[in-house]
Every structure is written in structure tokens, then in C-alpha cells.
PDB file of N, CA and C in Angstrom:
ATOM      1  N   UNK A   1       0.843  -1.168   0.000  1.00 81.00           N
ATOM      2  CA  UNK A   1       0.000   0.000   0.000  1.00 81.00           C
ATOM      3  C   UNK A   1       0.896   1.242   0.000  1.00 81.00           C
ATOM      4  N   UNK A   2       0.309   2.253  -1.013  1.00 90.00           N
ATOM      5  CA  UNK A   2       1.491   3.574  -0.850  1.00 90.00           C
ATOM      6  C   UNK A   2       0.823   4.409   0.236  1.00 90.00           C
ATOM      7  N   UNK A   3       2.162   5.387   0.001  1.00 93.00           N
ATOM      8  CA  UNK A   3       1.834   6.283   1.289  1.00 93.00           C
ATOM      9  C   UNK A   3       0.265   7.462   1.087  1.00 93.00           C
ATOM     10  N   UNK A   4       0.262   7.652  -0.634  1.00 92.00           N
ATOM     11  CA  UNK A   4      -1.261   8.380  -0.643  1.00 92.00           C
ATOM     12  C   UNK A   4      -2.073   7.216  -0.198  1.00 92.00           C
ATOM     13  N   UNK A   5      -2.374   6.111  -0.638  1.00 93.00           N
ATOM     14  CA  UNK A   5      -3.382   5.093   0.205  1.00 93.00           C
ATOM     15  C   UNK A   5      -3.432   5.363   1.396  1.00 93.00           C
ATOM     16  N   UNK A   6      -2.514   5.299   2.150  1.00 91.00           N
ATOM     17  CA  UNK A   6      -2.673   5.313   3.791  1.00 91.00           C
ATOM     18  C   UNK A   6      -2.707   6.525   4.190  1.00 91.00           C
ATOM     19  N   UNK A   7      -2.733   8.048   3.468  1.00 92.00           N
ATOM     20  CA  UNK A   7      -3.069   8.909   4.046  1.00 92.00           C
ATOM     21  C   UNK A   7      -4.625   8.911   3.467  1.00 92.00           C
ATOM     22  N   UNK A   8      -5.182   8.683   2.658  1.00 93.00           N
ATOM     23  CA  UNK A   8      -6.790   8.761   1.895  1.00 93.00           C
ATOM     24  C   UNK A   8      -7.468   7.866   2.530  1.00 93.00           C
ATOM     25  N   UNK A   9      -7.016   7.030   3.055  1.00 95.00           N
ATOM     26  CA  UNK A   9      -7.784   5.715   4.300  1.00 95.00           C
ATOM     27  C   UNK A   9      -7.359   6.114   6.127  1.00 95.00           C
ATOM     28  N   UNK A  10      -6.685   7.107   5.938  1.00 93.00           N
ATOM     29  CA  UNK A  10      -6.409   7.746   7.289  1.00 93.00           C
ATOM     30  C   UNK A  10      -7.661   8.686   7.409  1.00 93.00           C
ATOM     31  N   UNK A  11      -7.975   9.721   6.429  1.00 93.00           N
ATOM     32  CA  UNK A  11      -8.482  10.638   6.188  1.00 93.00           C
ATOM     33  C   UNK A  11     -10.065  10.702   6.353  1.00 93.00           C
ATOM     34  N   UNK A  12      -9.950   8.819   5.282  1.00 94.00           N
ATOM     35  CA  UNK A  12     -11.177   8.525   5.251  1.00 94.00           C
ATOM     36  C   UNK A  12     -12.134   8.399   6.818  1.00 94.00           C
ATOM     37  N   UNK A  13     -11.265   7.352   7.553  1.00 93.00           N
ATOM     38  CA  UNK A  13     -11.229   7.339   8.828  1.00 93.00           C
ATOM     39  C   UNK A  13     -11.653   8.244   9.654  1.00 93.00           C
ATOM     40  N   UNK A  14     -10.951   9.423   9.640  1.00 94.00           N
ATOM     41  CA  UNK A  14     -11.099  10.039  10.833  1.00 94.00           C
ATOM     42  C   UNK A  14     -12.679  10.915  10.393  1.00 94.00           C
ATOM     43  N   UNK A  15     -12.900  11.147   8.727  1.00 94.00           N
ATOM     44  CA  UNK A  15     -13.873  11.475   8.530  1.00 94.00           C
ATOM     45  C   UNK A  15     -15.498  11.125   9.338  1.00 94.00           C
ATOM     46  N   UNK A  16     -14.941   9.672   9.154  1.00 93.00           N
ATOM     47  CA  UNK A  16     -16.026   8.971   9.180  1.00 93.00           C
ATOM     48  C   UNK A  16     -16.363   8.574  10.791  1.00 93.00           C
ATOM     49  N   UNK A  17     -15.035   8.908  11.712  1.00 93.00           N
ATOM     50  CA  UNK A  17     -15.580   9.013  13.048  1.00 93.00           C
ATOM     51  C   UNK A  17     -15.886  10.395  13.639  1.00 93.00           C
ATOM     52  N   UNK A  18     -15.322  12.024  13.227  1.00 91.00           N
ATOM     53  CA  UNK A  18     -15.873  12.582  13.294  1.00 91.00           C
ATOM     54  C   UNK A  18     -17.505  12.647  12.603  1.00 91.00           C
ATOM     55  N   UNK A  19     -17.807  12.324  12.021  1.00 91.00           N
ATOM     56  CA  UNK A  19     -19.410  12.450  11.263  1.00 91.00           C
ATOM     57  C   UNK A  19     -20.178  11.323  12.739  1.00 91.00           C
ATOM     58  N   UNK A  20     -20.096  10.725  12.925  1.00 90.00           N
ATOM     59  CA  UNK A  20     -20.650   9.760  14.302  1.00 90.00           C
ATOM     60  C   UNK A  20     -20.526  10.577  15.575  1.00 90.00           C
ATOM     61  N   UNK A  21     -18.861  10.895  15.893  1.00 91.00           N
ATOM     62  CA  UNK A  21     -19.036  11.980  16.736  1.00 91.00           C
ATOM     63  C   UNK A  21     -20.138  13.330  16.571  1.00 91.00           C
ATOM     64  N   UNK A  22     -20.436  13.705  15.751  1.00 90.00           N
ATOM     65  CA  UNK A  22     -21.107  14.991  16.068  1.00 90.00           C
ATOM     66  C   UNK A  22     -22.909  14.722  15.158  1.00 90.00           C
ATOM     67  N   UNK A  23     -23.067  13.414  14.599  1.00 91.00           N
ATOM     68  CA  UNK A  23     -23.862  13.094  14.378  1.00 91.00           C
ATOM     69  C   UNK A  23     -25.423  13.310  15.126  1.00 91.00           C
ATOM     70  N   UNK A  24     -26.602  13.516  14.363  1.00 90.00           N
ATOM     71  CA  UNK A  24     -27.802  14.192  15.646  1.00 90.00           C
ATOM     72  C   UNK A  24     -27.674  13.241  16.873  1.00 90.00           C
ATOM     73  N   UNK A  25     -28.062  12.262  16.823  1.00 90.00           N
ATOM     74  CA  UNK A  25     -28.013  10.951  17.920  1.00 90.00           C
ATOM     75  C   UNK A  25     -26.951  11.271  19.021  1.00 90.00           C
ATOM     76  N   UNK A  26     -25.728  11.276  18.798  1.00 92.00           N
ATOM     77  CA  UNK A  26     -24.380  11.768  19.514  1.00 92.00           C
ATOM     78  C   UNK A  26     -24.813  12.946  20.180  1.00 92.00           C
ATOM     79  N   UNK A  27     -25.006  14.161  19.800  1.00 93.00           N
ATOM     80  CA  UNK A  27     -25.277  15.394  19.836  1.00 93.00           C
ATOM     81  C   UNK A  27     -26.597  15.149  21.152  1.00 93.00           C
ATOM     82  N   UNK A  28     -27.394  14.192  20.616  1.00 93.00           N
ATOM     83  CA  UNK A  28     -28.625  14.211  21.908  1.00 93.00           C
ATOM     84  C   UNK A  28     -28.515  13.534  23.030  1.00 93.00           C
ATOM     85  N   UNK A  29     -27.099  12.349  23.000  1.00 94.00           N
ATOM     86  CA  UNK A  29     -27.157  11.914  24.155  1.00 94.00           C
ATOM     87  C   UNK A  29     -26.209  12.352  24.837  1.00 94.00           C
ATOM     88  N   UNK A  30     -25.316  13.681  23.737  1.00 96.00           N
ATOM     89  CA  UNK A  30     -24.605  14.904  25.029  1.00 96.00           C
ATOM     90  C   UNK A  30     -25.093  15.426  25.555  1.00 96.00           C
ATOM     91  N   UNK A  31     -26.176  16.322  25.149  1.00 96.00           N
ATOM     92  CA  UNK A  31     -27.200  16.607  25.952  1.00 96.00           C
ATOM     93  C   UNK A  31     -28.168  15.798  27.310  1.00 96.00           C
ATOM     94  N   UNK A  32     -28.280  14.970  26.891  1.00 96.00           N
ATOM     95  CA  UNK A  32     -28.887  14.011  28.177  1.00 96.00           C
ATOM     96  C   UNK A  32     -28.109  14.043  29.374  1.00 96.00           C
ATOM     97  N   UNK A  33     -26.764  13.483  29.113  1.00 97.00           N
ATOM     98  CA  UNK A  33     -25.897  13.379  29.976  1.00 97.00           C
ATOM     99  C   UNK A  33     -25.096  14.685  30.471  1.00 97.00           C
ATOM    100  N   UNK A  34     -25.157  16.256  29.924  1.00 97.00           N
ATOM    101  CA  UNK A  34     -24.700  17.259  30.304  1.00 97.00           C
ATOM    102  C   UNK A  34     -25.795  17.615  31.047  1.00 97.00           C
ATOM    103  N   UNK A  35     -27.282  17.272  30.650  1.00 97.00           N
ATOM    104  CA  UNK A  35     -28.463  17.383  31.534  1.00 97.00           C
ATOM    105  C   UNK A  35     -28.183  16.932  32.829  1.00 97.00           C
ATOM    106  N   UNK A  36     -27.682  15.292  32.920  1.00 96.00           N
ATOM    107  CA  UNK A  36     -27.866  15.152  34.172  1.00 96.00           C
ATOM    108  C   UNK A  36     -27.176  15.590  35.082  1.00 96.00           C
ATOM    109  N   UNK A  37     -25.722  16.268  35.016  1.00 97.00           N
ATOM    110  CA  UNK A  37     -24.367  15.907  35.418  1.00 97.00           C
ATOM    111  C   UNK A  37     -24.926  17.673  35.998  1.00 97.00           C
ATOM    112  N   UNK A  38     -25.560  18.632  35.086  1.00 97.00           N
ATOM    113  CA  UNK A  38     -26.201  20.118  35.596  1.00 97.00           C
ATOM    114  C   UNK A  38     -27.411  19.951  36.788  1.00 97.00           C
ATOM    115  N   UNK A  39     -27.924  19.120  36.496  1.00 96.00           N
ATOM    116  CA  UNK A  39     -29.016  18.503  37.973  1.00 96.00           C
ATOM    117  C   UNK A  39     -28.114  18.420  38.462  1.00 96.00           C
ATOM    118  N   UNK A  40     -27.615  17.401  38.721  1.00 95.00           N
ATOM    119  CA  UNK A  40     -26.630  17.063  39.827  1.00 95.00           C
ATOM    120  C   UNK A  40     -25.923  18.047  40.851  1.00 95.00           C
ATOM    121  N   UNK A  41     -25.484  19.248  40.079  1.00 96.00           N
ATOM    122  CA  UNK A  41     -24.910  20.459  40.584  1.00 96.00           C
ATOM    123  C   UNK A  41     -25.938  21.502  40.961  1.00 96.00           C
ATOM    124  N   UNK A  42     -27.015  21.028  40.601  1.00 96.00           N
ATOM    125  CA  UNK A  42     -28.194  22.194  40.834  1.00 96.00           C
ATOM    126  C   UNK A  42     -29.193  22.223  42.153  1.00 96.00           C
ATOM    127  N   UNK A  43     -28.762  20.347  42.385  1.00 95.00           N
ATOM    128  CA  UNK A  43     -30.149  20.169  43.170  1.00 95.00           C
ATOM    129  C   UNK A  43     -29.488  19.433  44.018  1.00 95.00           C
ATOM    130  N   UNK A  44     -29.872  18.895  44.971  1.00 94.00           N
ATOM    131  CA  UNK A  44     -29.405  18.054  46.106  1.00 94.00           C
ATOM    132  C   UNK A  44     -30.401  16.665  46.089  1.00 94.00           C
ATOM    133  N   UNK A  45     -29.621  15.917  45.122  1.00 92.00           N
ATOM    134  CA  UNK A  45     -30.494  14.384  44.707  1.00 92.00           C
ATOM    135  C   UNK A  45     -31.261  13.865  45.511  1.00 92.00           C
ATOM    136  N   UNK A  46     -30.361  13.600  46.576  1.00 93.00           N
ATOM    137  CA  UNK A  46     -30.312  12.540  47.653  1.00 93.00           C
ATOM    138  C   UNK A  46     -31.749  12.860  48.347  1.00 93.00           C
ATOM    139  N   UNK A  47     -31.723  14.612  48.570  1.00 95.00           N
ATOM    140  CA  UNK A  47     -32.698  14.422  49.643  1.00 95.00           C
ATOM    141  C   UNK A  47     -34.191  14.549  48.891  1.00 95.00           C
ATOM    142  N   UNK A  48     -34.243  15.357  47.200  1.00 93.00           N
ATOM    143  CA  UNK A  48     -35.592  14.671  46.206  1.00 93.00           C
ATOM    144  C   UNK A  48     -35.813  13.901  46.698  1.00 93.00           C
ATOM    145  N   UNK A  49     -35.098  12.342  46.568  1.00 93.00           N
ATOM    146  CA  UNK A  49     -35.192  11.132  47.046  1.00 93.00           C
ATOM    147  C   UNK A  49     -35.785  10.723  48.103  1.00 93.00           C
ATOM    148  N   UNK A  50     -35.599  11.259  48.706  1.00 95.00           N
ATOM    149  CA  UNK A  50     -35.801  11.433  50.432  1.00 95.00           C
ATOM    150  C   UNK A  50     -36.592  11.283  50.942  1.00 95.00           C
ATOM    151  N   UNK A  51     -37.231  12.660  49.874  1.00 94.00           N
ATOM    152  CA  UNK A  51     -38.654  13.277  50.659  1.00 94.00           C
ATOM    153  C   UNK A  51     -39.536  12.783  49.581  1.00 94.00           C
ATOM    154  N   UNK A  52     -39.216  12.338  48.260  1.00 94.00           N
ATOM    155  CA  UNK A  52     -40.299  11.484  47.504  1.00 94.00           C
ATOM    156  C   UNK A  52     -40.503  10.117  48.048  1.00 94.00           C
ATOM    157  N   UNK A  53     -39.449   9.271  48.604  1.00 94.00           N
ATOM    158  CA  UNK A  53     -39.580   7.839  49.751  1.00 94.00           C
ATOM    159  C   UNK A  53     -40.663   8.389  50.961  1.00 94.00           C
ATOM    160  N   UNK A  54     -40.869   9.954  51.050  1.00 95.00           N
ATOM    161  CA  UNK A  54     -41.417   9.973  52.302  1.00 95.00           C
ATOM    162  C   UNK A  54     -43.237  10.261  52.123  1.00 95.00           C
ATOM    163  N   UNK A  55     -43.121  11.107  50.713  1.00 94.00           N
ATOM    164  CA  UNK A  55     -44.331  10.943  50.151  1.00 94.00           C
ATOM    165  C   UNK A  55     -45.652   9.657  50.037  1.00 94.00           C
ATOM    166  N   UNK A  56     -44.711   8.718  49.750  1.00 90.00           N
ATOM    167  CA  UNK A  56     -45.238   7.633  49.591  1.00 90.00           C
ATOM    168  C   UNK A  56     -45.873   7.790  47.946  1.00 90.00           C
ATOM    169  N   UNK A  57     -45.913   6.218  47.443  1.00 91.00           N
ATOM    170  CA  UNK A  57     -46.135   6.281  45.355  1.00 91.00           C
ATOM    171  C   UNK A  57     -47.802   7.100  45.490  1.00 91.00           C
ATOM    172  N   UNK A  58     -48.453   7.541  46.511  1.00 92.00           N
ATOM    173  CA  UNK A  58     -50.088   7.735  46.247  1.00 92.00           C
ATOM    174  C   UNK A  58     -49.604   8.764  45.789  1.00 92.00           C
ATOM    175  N   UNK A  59     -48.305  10.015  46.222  1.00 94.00           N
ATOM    176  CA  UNK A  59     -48.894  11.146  46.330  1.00 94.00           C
ATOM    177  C   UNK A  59     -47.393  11.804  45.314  1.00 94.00           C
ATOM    178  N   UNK A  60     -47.074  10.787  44.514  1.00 95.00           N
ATOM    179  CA  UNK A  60     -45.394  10.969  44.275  1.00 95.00           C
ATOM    180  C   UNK A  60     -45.586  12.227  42.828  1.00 95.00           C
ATOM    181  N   UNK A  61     -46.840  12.127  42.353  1.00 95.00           N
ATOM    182  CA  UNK A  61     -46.899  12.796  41.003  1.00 95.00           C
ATOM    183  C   UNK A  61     -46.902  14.347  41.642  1.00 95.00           C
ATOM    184  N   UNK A  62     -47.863  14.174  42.630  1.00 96.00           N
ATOM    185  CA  UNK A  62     -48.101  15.749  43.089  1.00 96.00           C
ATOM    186  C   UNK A  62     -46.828  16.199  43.576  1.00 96.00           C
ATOM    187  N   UNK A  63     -45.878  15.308  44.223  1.00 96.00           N
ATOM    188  CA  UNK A  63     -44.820  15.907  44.887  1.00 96.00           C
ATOM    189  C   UNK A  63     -43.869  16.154  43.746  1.00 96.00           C
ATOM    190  N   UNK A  64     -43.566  15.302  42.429  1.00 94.00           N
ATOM    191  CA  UNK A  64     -42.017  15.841  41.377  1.00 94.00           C
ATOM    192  C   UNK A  64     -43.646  17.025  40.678  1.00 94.00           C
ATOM    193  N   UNK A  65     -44.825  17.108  40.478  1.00 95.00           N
ATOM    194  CA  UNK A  65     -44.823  18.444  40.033  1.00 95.00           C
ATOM    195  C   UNK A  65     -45.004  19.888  40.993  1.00 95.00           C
ATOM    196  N   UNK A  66     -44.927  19.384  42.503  1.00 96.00           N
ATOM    197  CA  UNK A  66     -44.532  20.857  43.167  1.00 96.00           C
ATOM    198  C   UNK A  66     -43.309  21.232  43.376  1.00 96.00           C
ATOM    199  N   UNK A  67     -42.625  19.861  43.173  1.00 94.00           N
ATOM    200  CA  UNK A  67     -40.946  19.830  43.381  1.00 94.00           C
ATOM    201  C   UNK A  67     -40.272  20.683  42.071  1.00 94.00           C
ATOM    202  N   UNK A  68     -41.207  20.265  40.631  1.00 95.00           N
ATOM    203  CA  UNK A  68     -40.454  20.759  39.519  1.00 95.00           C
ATOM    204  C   UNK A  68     -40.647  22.467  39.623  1.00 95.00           C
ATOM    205  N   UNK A  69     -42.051  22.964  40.152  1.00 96.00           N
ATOM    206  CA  UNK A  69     -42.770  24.469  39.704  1.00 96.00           C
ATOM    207  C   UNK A  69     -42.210  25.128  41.328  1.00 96.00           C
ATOM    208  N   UNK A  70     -41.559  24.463  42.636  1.00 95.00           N
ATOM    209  CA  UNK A  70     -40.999  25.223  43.404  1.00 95.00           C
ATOM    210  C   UNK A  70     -39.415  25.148  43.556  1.00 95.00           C
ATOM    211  N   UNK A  71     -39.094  25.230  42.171  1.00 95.00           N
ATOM    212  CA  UNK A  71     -37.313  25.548  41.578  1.00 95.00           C
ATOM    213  C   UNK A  71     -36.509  26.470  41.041  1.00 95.00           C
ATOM    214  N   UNK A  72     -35.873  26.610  40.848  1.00 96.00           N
ATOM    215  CA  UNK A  72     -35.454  27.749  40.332  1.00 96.00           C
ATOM    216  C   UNK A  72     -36.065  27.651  38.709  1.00 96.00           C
ATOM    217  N   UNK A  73     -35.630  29.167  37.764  1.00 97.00           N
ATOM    218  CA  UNK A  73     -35.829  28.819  36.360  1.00 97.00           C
ATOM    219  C   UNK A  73     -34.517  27.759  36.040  1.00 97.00           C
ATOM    220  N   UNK A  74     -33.706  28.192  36.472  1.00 97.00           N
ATOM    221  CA  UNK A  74     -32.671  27.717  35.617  1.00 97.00           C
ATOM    222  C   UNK A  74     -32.434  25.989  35.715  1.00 97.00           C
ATOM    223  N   UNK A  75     -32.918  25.056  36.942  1.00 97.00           N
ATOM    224  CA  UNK A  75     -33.384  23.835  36.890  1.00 97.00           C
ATOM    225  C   UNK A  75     -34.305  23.841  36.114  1.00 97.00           C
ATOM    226  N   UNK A  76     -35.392  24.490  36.068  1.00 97.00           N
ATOM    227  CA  UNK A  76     -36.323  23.813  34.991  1.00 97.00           C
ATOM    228  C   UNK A  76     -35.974  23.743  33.423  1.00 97.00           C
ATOM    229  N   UNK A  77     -35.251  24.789  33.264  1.00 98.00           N
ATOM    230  CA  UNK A  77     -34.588  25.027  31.957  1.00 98.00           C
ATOM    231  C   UNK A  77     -33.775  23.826  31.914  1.00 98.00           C
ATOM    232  N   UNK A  78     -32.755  23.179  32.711  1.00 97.00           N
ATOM    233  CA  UNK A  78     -32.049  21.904  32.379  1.00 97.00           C
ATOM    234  C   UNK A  78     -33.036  21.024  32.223  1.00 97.00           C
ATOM    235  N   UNK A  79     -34.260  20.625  33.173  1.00 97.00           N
ATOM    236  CA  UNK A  79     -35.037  19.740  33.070  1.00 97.00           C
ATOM    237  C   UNK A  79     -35.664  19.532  31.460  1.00 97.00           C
ATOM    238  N   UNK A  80     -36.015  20.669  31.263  1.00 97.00           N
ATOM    239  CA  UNK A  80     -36.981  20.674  29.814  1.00 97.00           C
ATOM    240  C   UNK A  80     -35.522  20.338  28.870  1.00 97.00           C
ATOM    241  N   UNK A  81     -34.395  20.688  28.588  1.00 97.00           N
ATOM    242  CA  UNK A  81     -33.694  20.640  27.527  1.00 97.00           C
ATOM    243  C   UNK A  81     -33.276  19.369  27.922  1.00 97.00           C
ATOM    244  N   UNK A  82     -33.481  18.335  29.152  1.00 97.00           N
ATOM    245  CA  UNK A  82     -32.780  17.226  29.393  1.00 97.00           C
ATOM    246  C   UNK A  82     -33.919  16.333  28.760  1.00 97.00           C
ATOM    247  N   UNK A  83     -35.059  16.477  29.142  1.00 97.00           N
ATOM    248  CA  UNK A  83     -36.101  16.099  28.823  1.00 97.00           C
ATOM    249  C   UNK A  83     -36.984  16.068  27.012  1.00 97.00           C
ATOM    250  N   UNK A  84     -36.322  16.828  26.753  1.00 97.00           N
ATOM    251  CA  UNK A  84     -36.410  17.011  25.102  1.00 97.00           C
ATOM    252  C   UNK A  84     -35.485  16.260  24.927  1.00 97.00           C
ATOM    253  N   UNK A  85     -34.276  16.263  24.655  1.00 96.00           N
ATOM    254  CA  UNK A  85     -33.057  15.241  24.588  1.00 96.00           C
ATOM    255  C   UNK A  85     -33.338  14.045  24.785  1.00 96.00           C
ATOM    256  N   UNK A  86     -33.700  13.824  25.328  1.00 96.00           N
ATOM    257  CA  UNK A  86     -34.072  12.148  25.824  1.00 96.00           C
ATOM    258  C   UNK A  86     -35.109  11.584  25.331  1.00 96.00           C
ATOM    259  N   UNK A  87     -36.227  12.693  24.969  1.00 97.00           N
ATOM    260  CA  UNK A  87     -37.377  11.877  23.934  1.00 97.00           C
ATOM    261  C   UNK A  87     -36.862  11.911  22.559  1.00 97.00           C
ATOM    262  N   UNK A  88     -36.236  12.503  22.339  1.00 95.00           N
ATOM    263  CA  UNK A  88     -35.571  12.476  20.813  1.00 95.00           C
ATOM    264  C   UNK A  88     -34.805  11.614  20.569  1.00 95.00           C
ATOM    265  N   UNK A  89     -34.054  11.054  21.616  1.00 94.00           N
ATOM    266  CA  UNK A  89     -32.857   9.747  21.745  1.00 94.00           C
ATOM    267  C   UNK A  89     -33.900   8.725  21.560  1.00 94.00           C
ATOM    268  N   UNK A  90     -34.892   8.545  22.338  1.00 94.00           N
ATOM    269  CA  UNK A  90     -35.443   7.413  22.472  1.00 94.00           C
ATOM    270  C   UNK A  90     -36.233   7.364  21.014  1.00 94.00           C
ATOM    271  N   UNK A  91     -36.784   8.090  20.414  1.00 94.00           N
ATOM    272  CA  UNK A  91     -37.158   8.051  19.480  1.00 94.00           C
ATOM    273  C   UNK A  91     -36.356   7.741  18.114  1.00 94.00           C
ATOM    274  N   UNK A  92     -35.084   8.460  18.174  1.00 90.00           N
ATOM    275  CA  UNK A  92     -34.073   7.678  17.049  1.00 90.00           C
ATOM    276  C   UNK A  92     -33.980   6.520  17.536  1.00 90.00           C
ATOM    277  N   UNK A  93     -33.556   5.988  18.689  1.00 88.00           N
ATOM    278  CA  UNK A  93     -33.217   4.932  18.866  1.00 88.00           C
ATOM    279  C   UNK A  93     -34.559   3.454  18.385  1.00 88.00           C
ATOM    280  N   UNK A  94     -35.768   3.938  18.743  1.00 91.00           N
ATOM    281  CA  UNK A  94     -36.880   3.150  18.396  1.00 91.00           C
ATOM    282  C   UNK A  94     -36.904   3.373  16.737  1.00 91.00           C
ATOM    283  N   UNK A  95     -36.711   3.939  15.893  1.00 89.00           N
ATOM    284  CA  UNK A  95     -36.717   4.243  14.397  1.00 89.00           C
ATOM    285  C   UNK A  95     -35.601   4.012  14.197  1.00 89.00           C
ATOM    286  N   UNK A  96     -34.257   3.753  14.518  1.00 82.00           N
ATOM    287  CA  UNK A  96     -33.200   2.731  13.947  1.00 82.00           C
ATOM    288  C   UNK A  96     -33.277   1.447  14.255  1.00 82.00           C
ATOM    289  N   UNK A  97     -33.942   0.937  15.027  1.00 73.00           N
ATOM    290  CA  UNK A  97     -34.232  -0.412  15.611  1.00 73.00           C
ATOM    291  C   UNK A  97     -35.422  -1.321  14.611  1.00 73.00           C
ATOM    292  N   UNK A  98     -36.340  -0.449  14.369  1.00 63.00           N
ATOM    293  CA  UNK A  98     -37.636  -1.220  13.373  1.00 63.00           C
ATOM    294  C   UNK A  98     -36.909  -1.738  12.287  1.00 63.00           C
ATOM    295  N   UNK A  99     -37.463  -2.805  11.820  1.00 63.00           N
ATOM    296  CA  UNK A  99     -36.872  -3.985  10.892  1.00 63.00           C
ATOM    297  C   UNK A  99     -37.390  -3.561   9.297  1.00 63.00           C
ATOM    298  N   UNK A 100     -38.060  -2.515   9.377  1.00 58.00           N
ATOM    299  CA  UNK A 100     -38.472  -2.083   7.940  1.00 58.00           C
ATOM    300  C   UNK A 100     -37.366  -1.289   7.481  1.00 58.00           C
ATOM    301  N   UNK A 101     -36.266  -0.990   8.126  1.00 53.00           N
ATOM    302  CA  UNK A 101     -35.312   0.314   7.725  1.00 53.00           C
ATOM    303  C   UNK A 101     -33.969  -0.952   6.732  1.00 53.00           C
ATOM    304  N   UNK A 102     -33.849   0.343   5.317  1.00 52.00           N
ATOM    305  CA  UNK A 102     -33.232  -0.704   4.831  1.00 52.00           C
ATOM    306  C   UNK A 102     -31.763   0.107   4.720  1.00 52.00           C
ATOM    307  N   UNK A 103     -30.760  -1.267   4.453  1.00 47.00           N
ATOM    308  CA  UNK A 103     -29.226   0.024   4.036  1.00 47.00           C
ATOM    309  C   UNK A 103     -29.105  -0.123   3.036  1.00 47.00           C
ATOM    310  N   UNK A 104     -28.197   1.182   2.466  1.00 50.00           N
ATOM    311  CA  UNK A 104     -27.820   1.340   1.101  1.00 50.00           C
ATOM    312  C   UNK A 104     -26.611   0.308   0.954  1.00 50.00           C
ATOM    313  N   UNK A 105     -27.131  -0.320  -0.808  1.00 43.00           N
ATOM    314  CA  UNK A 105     -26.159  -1.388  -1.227  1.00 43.00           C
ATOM    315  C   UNK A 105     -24.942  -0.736  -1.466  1.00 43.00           C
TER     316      UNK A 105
END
């Protein structure tokens, strides 16, 4: 193999893992995961947790929607852009998965 081969199959390469890297799919499950990692720093998990274990499951809906509307904006703003992100993942992911999708020969 010459050395233009192995730079045009180098090239090709890195093409073709940047295009995956920044691909929509990629792009949404940075988002998901920059979503969660901004909760994390925003809110104090443990004790959500806490006090939704203390709620009990009758009353758990009323408590994550007084929990979500007594937050700051800027949690809810991660919530909604984490939350968009993640239905969009799940949704590529369910529409690359169906058995009707065909590849190019």
C-alpha cells in the first residue's frame, strides 16, 4: 500500500468518526448526559429522594410536580432541555431499531 493510500484511508477514517461523533443521535445523548451531570450540581439528589420515599407512590406525582414548579428557572430550563433530549434519543433509537429500515447497497 502507498503512502497516498494510507493517508486517503487515514483521512477517510477520521472522517467517518468525526461524522458519528457529532452526528444528531451523539449530539442528543450529550445533551442528556450534560443534563444530568447540571441537575446534579443544581439540586441536592439525595434528599428529592428522600422526601419522595417519604411521600409515599399515592402522592409521588403531586410531589415531582410541586418539586419541579418550586425551583429555580434555571433547573427547569435543564429539566426541559434534558427532557427534550431524551425523547428524541429514544425516538431515534426506536426508528433505527424497526426492521423495515433498509441500508444502502
Amino acid at each position: 500500500m502507498t503512502t497516498i493510500e494510507k493517508n486517503v484511508r487515514a483521512n477517510v477514517a477520521l472522517i467517518y468518526t468525526l461524522r458519528k461523533l457529532v452526528s444528531k443521535t451523539a449530539v442528543e445523548l450529550y445533551v442528556c448526559v450534560a443534563s444530568l451531570w447540571a441537575l446534579g450540581q443544581l439540586v441536592w439528589v439525595s434528599m428529592v429522594f428522600e422526601n419522595l420515599a417519604r411521600v409515599g407512590a399515592a402522592h409521588a406525582v403531586q410531589f415531582i410536580i410541586a418539586a419541579v414548579l418550586n425551583t429555580t428557572t434555571l433547573v427547569q430550563l435543564v429539566l426541559v432541555v434534558g427532557a427534550f433530549a431524551a425523547l428524541s434519543l429514544i425516538v431515534d433509537l426506536v426508528r433505527g431499531s424497526s426492521p423495515s429500515r433498509t441500508l444502502a447497497a
